Coordinates of C-alpha atoms in Angstrom, one line a residue:
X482 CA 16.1 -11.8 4.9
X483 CA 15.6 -8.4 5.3
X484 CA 16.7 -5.8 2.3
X485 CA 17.9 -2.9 4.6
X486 CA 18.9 -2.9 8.3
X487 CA 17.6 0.0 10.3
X488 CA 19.4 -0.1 14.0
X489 CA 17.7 -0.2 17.2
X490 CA 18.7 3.7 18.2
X491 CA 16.8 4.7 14.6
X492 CA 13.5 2.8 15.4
X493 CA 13.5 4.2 18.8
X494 CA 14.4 7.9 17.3
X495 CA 11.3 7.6 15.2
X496 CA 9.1 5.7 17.2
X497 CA 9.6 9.1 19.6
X498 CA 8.1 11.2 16.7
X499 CA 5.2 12.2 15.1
X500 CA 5.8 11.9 11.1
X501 CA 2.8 13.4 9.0
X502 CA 3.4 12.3 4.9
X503 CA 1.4 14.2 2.3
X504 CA 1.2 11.5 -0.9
X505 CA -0.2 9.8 -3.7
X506 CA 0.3 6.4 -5.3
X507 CA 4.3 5.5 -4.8
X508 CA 4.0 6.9 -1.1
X509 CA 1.8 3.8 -0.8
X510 CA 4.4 1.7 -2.3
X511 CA 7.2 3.3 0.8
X512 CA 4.8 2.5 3.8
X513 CA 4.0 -1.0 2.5
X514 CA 7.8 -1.1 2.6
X515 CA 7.5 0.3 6.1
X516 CA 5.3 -2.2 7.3
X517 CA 7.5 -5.3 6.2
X518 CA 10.8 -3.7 6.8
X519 CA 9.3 -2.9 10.4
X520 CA 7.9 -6.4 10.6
X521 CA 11.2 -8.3 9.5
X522 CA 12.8 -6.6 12.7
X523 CA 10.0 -7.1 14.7
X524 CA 8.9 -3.7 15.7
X525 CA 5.6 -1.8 15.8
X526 CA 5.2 1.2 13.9
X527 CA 1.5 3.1 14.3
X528 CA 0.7 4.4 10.8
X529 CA -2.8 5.7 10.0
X530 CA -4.4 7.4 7.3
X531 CA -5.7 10.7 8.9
X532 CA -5.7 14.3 8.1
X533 CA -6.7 15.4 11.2
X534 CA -5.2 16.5 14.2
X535 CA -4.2 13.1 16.5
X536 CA -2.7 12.3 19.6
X537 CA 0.3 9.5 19.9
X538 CA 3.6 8.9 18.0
X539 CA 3.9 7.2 14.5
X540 CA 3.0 8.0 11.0
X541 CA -0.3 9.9 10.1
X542 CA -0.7 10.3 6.3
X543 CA -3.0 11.1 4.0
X544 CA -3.6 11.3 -0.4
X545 CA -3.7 15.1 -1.3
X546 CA -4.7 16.8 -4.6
X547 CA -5.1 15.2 -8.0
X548 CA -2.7 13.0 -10.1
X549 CA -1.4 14.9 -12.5
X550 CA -2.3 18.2 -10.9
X551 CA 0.9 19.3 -9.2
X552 CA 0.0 22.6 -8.1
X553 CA -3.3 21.1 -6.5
X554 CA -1.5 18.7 -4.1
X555 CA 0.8 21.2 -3.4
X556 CA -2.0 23.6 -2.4
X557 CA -4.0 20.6 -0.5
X558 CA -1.4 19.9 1.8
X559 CA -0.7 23.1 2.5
X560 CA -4.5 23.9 3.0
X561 CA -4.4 20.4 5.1
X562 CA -1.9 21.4 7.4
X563 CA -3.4 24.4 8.1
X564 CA -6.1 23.4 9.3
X565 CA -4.7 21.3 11.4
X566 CA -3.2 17.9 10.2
X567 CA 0.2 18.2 11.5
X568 CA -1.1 19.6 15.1
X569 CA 1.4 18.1 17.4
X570 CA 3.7 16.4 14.5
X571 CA 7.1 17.0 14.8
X572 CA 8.4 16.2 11.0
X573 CA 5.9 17.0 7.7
X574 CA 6.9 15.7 4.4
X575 CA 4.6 16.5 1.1
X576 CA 5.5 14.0 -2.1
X577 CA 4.6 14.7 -5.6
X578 CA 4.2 11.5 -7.7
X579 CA 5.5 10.5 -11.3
X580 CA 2.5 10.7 -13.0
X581 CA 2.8 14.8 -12.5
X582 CA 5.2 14.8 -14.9
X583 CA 5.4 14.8 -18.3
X584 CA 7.3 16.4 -21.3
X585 CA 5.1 19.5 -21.3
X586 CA 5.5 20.2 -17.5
X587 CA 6.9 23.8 -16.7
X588 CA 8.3 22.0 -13.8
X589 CA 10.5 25.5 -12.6
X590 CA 7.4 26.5 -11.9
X591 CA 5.9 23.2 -9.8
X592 CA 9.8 23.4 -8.2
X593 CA 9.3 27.1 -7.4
X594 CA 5.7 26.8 -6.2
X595 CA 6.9 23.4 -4.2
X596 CA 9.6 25.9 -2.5
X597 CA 7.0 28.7 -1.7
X598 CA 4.5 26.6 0.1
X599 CA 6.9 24.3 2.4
X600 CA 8.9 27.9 3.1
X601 CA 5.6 29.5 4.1
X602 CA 4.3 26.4 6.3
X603 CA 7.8 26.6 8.2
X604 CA 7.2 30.0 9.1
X605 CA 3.5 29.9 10.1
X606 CA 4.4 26.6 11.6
X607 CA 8.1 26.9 13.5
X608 CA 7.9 23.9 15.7
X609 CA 7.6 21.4 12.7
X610 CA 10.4 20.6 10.4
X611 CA 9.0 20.6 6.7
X612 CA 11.1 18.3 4.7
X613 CA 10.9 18.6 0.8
X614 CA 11.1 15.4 -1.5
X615 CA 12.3 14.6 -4.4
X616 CA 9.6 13.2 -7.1
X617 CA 9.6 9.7 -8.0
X618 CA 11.0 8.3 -11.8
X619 CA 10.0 5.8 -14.0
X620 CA 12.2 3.1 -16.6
X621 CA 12.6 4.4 -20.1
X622 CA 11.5 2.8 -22.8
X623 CA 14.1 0.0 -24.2
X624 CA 14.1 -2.3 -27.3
X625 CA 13.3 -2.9 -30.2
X626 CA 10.3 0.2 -30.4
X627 CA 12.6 2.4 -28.2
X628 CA 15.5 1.9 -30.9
X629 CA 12.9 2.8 -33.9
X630 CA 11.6 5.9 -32.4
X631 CA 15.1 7.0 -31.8
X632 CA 16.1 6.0 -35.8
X633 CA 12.6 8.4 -37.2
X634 CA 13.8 11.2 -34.5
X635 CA 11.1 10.1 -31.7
X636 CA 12.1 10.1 -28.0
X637 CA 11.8 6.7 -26.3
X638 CA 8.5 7.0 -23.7
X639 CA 9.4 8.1 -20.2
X640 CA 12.5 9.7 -21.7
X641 CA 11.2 13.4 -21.6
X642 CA 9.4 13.0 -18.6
X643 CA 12.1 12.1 -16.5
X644 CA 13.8 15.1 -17.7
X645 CA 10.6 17.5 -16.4
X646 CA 11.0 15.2 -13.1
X647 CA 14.8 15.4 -13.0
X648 CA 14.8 19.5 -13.6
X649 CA 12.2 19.6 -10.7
X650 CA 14.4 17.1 -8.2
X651 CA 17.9 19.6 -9.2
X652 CA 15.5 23.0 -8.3
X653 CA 15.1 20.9 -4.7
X654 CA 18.3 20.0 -3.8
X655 CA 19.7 23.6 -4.8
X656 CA 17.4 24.5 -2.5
X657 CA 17.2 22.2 0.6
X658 CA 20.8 19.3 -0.3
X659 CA 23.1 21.6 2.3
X660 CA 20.5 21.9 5.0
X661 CA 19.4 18.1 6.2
X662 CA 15.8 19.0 4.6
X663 CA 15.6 17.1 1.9
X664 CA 14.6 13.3 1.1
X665 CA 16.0 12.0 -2.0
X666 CA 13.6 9.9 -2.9
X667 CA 14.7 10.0 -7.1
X668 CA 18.4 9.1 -5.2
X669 CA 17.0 6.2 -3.7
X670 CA 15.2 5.1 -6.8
X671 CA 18.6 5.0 -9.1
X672 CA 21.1 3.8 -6.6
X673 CA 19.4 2.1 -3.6
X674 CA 20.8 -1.4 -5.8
X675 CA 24.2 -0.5 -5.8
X676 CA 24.4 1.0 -9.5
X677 CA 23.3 4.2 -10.7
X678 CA 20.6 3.7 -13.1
X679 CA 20.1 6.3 -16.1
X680 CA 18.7 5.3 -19.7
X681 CA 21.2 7.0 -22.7
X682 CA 19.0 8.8 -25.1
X683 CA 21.2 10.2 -28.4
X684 CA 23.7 10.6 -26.3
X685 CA 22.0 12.3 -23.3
X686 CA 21.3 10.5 -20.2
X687 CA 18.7 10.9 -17.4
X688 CA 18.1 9.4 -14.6
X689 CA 15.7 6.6 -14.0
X690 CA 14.2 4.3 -11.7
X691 CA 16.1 1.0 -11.4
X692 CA 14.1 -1.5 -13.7
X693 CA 14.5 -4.3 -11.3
X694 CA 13.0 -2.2 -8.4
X695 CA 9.2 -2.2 -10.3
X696 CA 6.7 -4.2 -11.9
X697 CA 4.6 -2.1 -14.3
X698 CA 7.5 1.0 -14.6
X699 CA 6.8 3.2 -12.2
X700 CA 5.4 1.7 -9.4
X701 CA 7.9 0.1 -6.8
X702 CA 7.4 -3.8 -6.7
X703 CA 8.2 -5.4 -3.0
X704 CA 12.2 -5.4 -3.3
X705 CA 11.6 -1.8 -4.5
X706 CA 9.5 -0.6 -1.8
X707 CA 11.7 -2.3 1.0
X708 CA 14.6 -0.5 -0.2
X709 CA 13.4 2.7 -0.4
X710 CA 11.7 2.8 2.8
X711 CA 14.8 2.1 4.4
X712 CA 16.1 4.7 2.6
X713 CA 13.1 6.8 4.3
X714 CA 13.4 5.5 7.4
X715 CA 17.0 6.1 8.3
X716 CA 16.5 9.6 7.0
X717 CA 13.5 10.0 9.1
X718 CA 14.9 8.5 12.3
X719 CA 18.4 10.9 11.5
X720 CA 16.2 13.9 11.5
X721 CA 14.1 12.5 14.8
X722 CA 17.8 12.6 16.4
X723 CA 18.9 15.9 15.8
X724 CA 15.3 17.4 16.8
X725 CA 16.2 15.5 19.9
X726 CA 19.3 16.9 20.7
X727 CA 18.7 20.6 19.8
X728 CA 15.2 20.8 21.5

């Protein structure tokens, strides 16, 4: 049985358009989810890895930049795209990954150099709607080892980096919640199950990805990755129908 249920009209909104995704590892994870959600309601969806310039409808995507290197898959895509990956494309999406993160991130300065670039693309290229996304989280830290750290003053692992990730994701949808531009993939992480999941540190909470939705912590297992690529597909195929009816 299917997980989500994307409706006829949607598939055919997105089947219309040209989706190019800019990723790393957990943008894997959401077109694996793609595939089977597609497959479960029997419908084709064209998705390549290509960062060149293609004809047809579908998804074209491609790995930019470095894990762990914000900056330089932020400057990849944009670099990619100019030269001519999105030619034709009607949506462009660029996806930082969890693992770009971490409790020494400056990520007001990832979020602000995130902003810059997907601003500039949309003016050099008007007839593509850039669409920001939020970064993916991981689980905290739980137990036994998570309560010790806590007792000697430690943070439990994952805790601090979901802050740098969660500081980053409220910078994006300051910038892009109100205008139909942004995909929440951190959203879809921590209530896509029905619950809101966030780990309590001392007190302070944070948000984190749903336990139940991954295997190793970070990476979304097969209930996880069917869930959040409905998520993305309904946003997708939303955004296919408005270009639609304003063009």
């Amino acid at each position: 049985m299917a997980t989500t249920q994307i409706s006829m009209p949607e598939w055919q909104a997105l089947k219309q358009k040209r989706v190019v995704f800019g990723h790393q590892s957990v943008g894997e994870n959401i077109l694996a989810g793609i595939e089977r959600v597609a497959a479960q309601d029997d419908i084709k969806i064209d998705i390549h890895e290509q960062r060149s310039a293609s004809d047809g409808k579908g998804i074209r995507h491609f790995f930019i930049g470095k894990n762990g290197d914000p900056i330089s898959k932020i400057r990849d895509f944009a670099a990619s795209i100019d030269a001519g990956a999105a030619q034709g494309g009607d949506i462009a999406l660029m996806k930082l990954c969890y693992a770009d993160f971490n409790a020494d991130t400056d990520a007001r300065q990832v979020a602000k150099e995130y902003i810059a670039n997907l601003e500039s693309l949309a003016q050099r290229h008007p007839d593509i709607s850039f669409v920001a996304v939020t970064a993916p989280l991981t689980v905290v830290q739980t137990g036994p080892k998570a309560w010790i750290k806590q007792l000697i003053g430690k943070q439990p692992s994952g805790y601090l980096d979901n802050v740098k990730r969660t500081e980053f994701n409220t910078l994006l949808r300051e910038q892009y919640g109100s205008t139909g531009r942004l995909f929440d993939l951190a959203k879809a992480e921590t209530e896509s199950t029905g619950k809101y999941c966030r780990a309590d540190v001392n007190g302070q909470t944070v948000e984190e990805l749903c336990p139940e939705l991954t295997n190793d912590g970070g990476h979304l297992n097969e209930r996880g990755q069917e869930l959040v690529a409905g998520n993305f597909l309904s946003f997708v195929s939303s955004l296919a129908t408005k270009q639609m009816v304003t063009r």
